[in-house]
Coordinates of C-alpha atoms in Angstrom, one line a residue:
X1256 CA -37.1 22.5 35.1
X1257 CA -39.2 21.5 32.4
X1258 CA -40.1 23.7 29.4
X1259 CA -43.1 23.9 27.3
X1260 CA -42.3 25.1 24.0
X1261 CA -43.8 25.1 20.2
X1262 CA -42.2 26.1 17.3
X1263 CA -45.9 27.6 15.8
X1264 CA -44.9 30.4 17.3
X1265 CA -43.2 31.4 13.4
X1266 CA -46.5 31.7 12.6
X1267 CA -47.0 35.2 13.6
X1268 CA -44.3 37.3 11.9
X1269 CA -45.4 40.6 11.6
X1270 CA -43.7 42.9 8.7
X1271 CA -43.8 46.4 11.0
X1272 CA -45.0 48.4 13.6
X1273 CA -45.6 52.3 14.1
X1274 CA -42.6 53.5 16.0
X1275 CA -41.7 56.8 16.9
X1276 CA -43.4 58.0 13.6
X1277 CA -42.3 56.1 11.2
X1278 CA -43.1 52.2 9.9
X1279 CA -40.1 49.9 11.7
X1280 CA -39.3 46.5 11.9
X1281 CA -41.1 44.4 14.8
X1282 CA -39.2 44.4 17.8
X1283 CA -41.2 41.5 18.7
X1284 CA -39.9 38.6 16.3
X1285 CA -39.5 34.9 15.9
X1286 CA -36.3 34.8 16.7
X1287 CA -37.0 35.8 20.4
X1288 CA -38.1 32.7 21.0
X1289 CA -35.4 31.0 19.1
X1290 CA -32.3 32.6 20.6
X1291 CA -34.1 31.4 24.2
X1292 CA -34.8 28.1 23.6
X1293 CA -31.6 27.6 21.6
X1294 CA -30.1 28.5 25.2
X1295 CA -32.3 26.1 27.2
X1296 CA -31.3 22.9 25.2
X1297 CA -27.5 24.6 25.4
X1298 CA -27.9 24.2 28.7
X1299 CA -29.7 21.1 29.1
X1300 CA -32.5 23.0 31.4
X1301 CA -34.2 19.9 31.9
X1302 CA -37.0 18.1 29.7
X1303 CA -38.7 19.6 26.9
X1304 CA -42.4 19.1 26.0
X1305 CA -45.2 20.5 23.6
X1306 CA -47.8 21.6 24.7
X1307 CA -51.7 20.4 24.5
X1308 CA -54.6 21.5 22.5
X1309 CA -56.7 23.3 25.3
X1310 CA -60.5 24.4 24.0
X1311 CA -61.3 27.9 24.0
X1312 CA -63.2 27.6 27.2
X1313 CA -60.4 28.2 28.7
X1314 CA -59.0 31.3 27.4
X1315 CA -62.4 32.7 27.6
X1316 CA -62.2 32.4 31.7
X1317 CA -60.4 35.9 31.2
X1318 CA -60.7 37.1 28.0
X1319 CA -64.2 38.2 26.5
X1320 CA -66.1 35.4 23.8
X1321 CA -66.1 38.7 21.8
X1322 CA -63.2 39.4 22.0
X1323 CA -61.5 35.7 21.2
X1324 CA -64.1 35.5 18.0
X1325 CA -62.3 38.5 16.6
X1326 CA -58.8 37.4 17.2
X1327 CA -59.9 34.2 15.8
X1328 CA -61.8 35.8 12.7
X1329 CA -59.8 39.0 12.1
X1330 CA -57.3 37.4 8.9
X1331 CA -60.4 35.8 7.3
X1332 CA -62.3 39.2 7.7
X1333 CA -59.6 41.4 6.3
X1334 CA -58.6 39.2 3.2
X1335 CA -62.5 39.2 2.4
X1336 CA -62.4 43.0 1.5
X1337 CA -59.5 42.3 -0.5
X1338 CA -56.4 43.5 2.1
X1339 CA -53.2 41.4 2.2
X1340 CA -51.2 43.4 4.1
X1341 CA -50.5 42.7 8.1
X1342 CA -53.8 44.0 10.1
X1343 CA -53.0 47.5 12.4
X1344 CA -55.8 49.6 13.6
X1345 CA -56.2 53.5 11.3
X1346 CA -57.9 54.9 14.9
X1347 CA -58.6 54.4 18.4
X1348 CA -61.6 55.6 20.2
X1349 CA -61.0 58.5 22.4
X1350 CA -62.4 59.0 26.2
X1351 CA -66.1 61.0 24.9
X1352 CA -66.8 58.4 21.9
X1353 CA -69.0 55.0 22.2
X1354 CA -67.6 51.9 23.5
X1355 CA -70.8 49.9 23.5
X1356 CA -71.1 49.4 20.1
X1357 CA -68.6 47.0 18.1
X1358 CA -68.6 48.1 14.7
X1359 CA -69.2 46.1 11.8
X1360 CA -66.6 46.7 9.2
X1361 CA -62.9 45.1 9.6
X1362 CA -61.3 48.3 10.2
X1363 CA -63.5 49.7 12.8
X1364 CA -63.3 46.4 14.8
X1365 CA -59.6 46.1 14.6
X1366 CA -59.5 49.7 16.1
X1367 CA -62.3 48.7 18.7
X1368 CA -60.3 45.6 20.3
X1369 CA -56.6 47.1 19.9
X1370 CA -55.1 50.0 21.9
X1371 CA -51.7 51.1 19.8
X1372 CA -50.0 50.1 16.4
X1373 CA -47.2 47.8 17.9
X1374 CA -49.1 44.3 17.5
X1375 CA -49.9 43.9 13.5
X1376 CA -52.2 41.2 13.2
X1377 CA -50.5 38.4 10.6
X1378 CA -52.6 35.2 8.8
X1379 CA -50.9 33.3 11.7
X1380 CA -51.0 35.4 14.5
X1381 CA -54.5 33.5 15.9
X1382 CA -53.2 30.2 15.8
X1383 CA -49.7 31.2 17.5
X1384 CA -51.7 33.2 20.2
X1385 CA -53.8 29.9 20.8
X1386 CA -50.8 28.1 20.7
X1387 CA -48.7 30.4 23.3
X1388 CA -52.1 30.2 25.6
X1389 CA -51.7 26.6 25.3
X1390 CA -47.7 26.3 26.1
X1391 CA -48.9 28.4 29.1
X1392 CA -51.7 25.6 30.4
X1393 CA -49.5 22.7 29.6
X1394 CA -46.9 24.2 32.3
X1395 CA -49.7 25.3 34.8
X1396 CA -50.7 21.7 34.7
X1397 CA -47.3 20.3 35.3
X1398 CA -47.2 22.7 38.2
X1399 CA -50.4 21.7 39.5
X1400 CA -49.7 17.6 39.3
X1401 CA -46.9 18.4 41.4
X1402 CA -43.6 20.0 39.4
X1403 CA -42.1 22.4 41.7
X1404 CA -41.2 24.7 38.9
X1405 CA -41.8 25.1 34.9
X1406 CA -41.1 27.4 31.7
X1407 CA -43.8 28.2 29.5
X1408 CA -41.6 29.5 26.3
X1409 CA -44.6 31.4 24.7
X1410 CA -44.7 33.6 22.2
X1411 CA -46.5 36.0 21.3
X1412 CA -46.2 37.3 24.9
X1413 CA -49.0 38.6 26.6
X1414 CA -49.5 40.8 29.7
X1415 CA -50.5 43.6 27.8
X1416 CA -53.6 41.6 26.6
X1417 CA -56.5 42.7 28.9
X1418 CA -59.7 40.9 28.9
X1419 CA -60.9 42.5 25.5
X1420 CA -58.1 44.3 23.8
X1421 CA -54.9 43.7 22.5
X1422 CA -51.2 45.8 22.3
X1423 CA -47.8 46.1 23.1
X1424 CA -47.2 42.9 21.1
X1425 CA -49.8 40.8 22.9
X1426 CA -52.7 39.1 21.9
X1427 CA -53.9 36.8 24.7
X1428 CA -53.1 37.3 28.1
X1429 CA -51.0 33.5 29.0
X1430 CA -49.6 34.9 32.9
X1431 CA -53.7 35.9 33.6
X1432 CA -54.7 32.3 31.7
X1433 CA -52.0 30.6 33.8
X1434 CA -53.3 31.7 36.8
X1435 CA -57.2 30.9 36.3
X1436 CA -56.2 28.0 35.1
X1437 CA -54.3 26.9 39.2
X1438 CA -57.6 28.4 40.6
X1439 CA -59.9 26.5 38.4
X1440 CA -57.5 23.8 39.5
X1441 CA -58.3 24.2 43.0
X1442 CA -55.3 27.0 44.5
X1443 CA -57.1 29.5 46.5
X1444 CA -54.8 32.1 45.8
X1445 CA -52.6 32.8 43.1
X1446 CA -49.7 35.5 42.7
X1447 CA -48.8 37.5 39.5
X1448 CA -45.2 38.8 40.1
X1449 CA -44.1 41.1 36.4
X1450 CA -40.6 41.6 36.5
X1451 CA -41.1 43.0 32.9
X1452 CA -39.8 46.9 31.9
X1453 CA -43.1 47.5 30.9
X1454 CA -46.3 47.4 33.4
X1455 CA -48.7 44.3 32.4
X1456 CA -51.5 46.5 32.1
X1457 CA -53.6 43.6 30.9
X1458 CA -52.9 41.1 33.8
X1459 CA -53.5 44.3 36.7
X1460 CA -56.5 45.0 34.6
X1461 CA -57.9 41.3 34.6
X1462 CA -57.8 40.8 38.3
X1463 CA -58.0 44.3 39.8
X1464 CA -61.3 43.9 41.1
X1465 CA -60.3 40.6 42.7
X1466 CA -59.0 39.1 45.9
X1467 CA -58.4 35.5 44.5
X1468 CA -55.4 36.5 42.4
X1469 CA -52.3 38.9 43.4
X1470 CA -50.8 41.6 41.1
X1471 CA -47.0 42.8 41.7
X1472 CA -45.1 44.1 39.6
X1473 CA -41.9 46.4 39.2
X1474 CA -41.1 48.4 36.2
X1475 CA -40.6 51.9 34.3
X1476 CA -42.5 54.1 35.7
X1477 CA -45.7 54.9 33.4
X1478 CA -45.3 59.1 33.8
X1479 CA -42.4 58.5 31.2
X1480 CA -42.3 54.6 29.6
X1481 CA -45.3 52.6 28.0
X1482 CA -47.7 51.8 28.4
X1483 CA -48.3 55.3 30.0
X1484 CA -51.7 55.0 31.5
X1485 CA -51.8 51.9 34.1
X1486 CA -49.0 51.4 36.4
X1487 CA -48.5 53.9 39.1
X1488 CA -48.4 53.2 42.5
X1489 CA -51.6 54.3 43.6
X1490 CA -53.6 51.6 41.9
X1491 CA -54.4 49.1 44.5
X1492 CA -56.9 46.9 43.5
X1493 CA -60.6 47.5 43.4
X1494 CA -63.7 46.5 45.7
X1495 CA -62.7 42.7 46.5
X1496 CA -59.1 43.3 45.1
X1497 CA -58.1 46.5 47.3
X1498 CA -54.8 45.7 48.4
X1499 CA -54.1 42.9 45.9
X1500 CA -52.6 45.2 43.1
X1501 CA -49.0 46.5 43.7
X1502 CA -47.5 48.6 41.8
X1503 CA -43.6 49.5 41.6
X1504 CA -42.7 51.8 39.0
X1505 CA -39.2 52.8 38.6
X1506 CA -37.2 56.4 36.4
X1507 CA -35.3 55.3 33.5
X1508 CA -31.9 54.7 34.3
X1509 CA -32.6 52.9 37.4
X1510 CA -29.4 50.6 38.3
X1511 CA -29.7 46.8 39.1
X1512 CA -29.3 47.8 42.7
X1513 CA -32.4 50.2 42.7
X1514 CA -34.2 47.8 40.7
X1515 CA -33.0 44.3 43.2
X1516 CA -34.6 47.1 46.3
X1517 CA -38.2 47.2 44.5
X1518 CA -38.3 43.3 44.3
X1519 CA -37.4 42.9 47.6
X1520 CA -40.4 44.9 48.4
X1521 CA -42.7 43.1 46.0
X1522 CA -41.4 39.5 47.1
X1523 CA -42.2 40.5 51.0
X1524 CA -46.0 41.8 48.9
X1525 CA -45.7 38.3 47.4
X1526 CA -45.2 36.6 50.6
X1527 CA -47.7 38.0 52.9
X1528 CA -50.1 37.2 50.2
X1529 CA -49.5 33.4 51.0
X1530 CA -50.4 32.1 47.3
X1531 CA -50.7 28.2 46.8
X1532 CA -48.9 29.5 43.5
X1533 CA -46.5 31.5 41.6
X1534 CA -46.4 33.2 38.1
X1535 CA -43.6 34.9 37.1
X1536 CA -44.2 37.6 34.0
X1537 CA -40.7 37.0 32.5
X1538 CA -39.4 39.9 30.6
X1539 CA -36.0 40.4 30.5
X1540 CA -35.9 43.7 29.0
X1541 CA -34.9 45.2 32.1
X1542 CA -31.2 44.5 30.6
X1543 CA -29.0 47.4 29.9
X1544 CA -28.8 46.5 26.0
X1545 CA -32.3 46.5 25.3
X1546 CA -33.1 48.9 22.4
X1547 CA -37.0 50.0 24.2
X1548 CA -36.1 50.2 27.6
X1549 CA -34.3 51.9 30.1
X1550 CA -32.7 50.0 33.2
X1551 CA -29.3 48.9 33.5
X1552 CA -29.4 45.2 34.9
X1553 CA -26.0 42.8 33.3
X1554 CA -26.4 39.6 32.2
X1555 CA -25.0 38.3 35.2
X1556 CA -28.1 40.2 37.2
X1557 CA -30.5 37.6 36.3
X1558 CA -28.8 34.9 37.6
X1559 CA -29.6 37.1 41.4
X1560 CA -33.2 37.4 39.9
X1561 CA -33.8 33.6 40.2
X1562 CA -32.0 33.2 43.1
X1563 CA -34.5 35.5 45.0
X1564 CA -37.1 34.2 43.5
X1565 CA -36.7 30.5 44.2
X1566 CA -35.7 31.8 47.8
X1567 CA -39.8 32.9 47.9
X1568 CA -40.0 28.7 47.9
X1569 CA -43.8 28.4 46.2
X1570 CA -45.0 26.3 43.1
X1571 CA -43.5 28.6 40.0
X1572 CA -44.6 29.0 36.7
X1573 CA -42.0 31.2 34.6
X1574 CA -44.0 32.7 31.6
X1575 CA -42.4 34.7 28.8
X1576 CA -43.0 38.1 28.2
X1577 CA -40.7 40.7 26.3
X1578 CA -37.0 41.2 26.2
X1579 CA -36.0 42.5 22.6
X1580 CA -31.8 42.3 22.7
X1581 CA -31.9 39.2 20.6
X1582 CA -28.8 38.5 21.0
X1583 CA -28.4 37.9 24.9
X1584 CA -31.8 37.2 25.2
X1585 CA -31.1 33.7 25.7
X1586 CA -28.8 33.8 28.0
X1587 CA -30.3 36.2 30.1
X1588 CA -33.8 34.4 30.1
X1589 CA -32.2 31.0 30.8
X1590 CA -29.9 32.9 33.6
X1591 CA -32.9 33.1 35.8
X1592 CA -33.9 29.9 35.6
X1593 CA -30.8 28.1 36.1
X1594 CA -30.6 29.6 39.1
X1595 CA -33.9 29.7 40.2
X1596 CA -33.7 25.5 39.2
X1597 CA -30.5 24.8 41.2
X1598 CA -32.4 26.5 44.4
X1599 CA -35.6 25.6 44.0
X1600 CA -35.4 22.1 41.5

């Protein structure tokens, strides 16, 4: 299995997020992405690439022009008025205030296009976004000249990225870029299978109103984990999309053998769907060490996780979401696809 993999990622180090009250350490750091793809060249995974320069065009097939001009902007709009600190929004519009106006000043916009205080906004952050959209093309395209399978290491992650806001450590959405990019490719139908604790509220809310592109996913259930208000298993899709949105959610606690029933039931969803292709929203924070979530799945559990997915036999692209016990986060990640790779090379 190939992996797409830039070290830009460094570039977006934030210094803290607003956790349980007080200032914290990110959760989300650079050395994520290091601890994982230390493990994949451990392991000799299989050929390593970087990725290409894509144009914008291509992010903006699911995120709003808006949208991507204030992630692009935002450093060089904040250091104007004289702030040097990492970026987080001071408010967020509440259900009976105005959403079709963006405001003007810095602050207000940052507040318009975010929706929490986990995702500080760094002088790097834009170009390591671009950069992890880009990781996330390069492997669609490898998939799409005929690999059977590929890794897109990115980082920042992104399903909690929705088509104009940002949060839960995600900027742009690179499992919802992936996936336009196979249907602007020419796949007729595409599947979106999350396997991250947390529900990819950006990615369901991208393609909820559409038939072309499947949304599974199996995770805390929102009534008690974040992101709290998308996620339950009553949202089905939309219009065109009714019945193309599955939800899973699971209590906190739930053992690897609860957990392994759920994506049984979401790879048979996955299967009568028929896609030409596969993404895979790979979080690994469904392990028992994980300091923000709440299952209890072993190392040795992912290695079951790619055997059942490889056993769905489609075109798979493996993108990288969250997972925050640095310290097995590289084995765990490359556990899945090692086995997925020795049944599905």
């Amino acid at each position: 299995m190939k992996t797409v993999y830039s070290d830009k990622h460094h570039l977006h180090h934030g210094q803290a997020e607003l956790f349980a009250g007080k200032l914290v350490p990110c959760f989300e750091m650079p050395s994520r992405a290091d601890m994982i793809f230390a493990e994949v060249k451990k392991r000799n995974l299989g050929e390593i690439l970087v990725p290409q320069n894509f144009d914008r065009t291509r992010i903006e097939r699911v995120h709003r022009p808006a949208y991507v001009d204030f992630l692009e902007q935002a450093w060089a709009d904040w250091t104007a008025i004289g702030e040097t600190t990492d970026i987080l929004p001071i408010c967020t519009p509440a259900r009976d205030m105005r959403s079709d106006r963006i405001p003007q000043n810095i602050h207000g916009r940052v507040s318009y296009f975010s929706f929490d205080t986990t995702a500080p906004i760094t002088s790097g952050t834009w170009t390591a976004a671009k950069t992890a959209a880009d990781v996330a093309l390069t492997a669609q395209n490898l998939i799409t000249k005929g690999a059977r399978s590929a890794f897109a290491l990115c980082r920042p992650p992104g399903h909690h990225a929705s088509s104009d806001y940002y949060g839960g450590y995600c900027f742009l959405n690179n499992a919802a870029i992936a996936a336009q990019g196979f249907r602007d490719a020419g796949a007729a139908r595409v599947a979106i299978l999350d396997v991250d604790y947390h529900h990819g509220n950006g990615t369901q809310s991208i393609f909820y109103d559409r038939s072309d592109v499947y949304f599974a996913s199996v995770h805390g259930d929102p009534a008690t984990s974040y992101p709290f208000f998308l996620g339950y298993g009553d949202e089905t899709g939309r219009g065109p999309g009714e019945g193309c949105n599955a939800n899973y959610p699971l209590a906190a606690g739930t053992s690897a053998e609860t957990w392994f029933e759920a994506l049984e039931i979401a790879c048979a969803g996955v299967q009568r769907y028929q896609p030409d292709a596969l993404v895979i929203s790979l979080g690994v924070d469904t392990y028992e060490g994980d300091p923000i979530s709440y299952f209890k799945l072993k190392s040795e559990d992912f290695l079951k996780m790619g055997d059942r997915l490889a056993r769905l036999d489609l075109p798979t692209l493996f993108v990288m979401e969250g997972g925050y016990a640095v310290e097995d986060l590289g084995v765990n990640t490359v556990n899945v696809l090692e086995a997925f790779a020795h049944k599905n090379p």
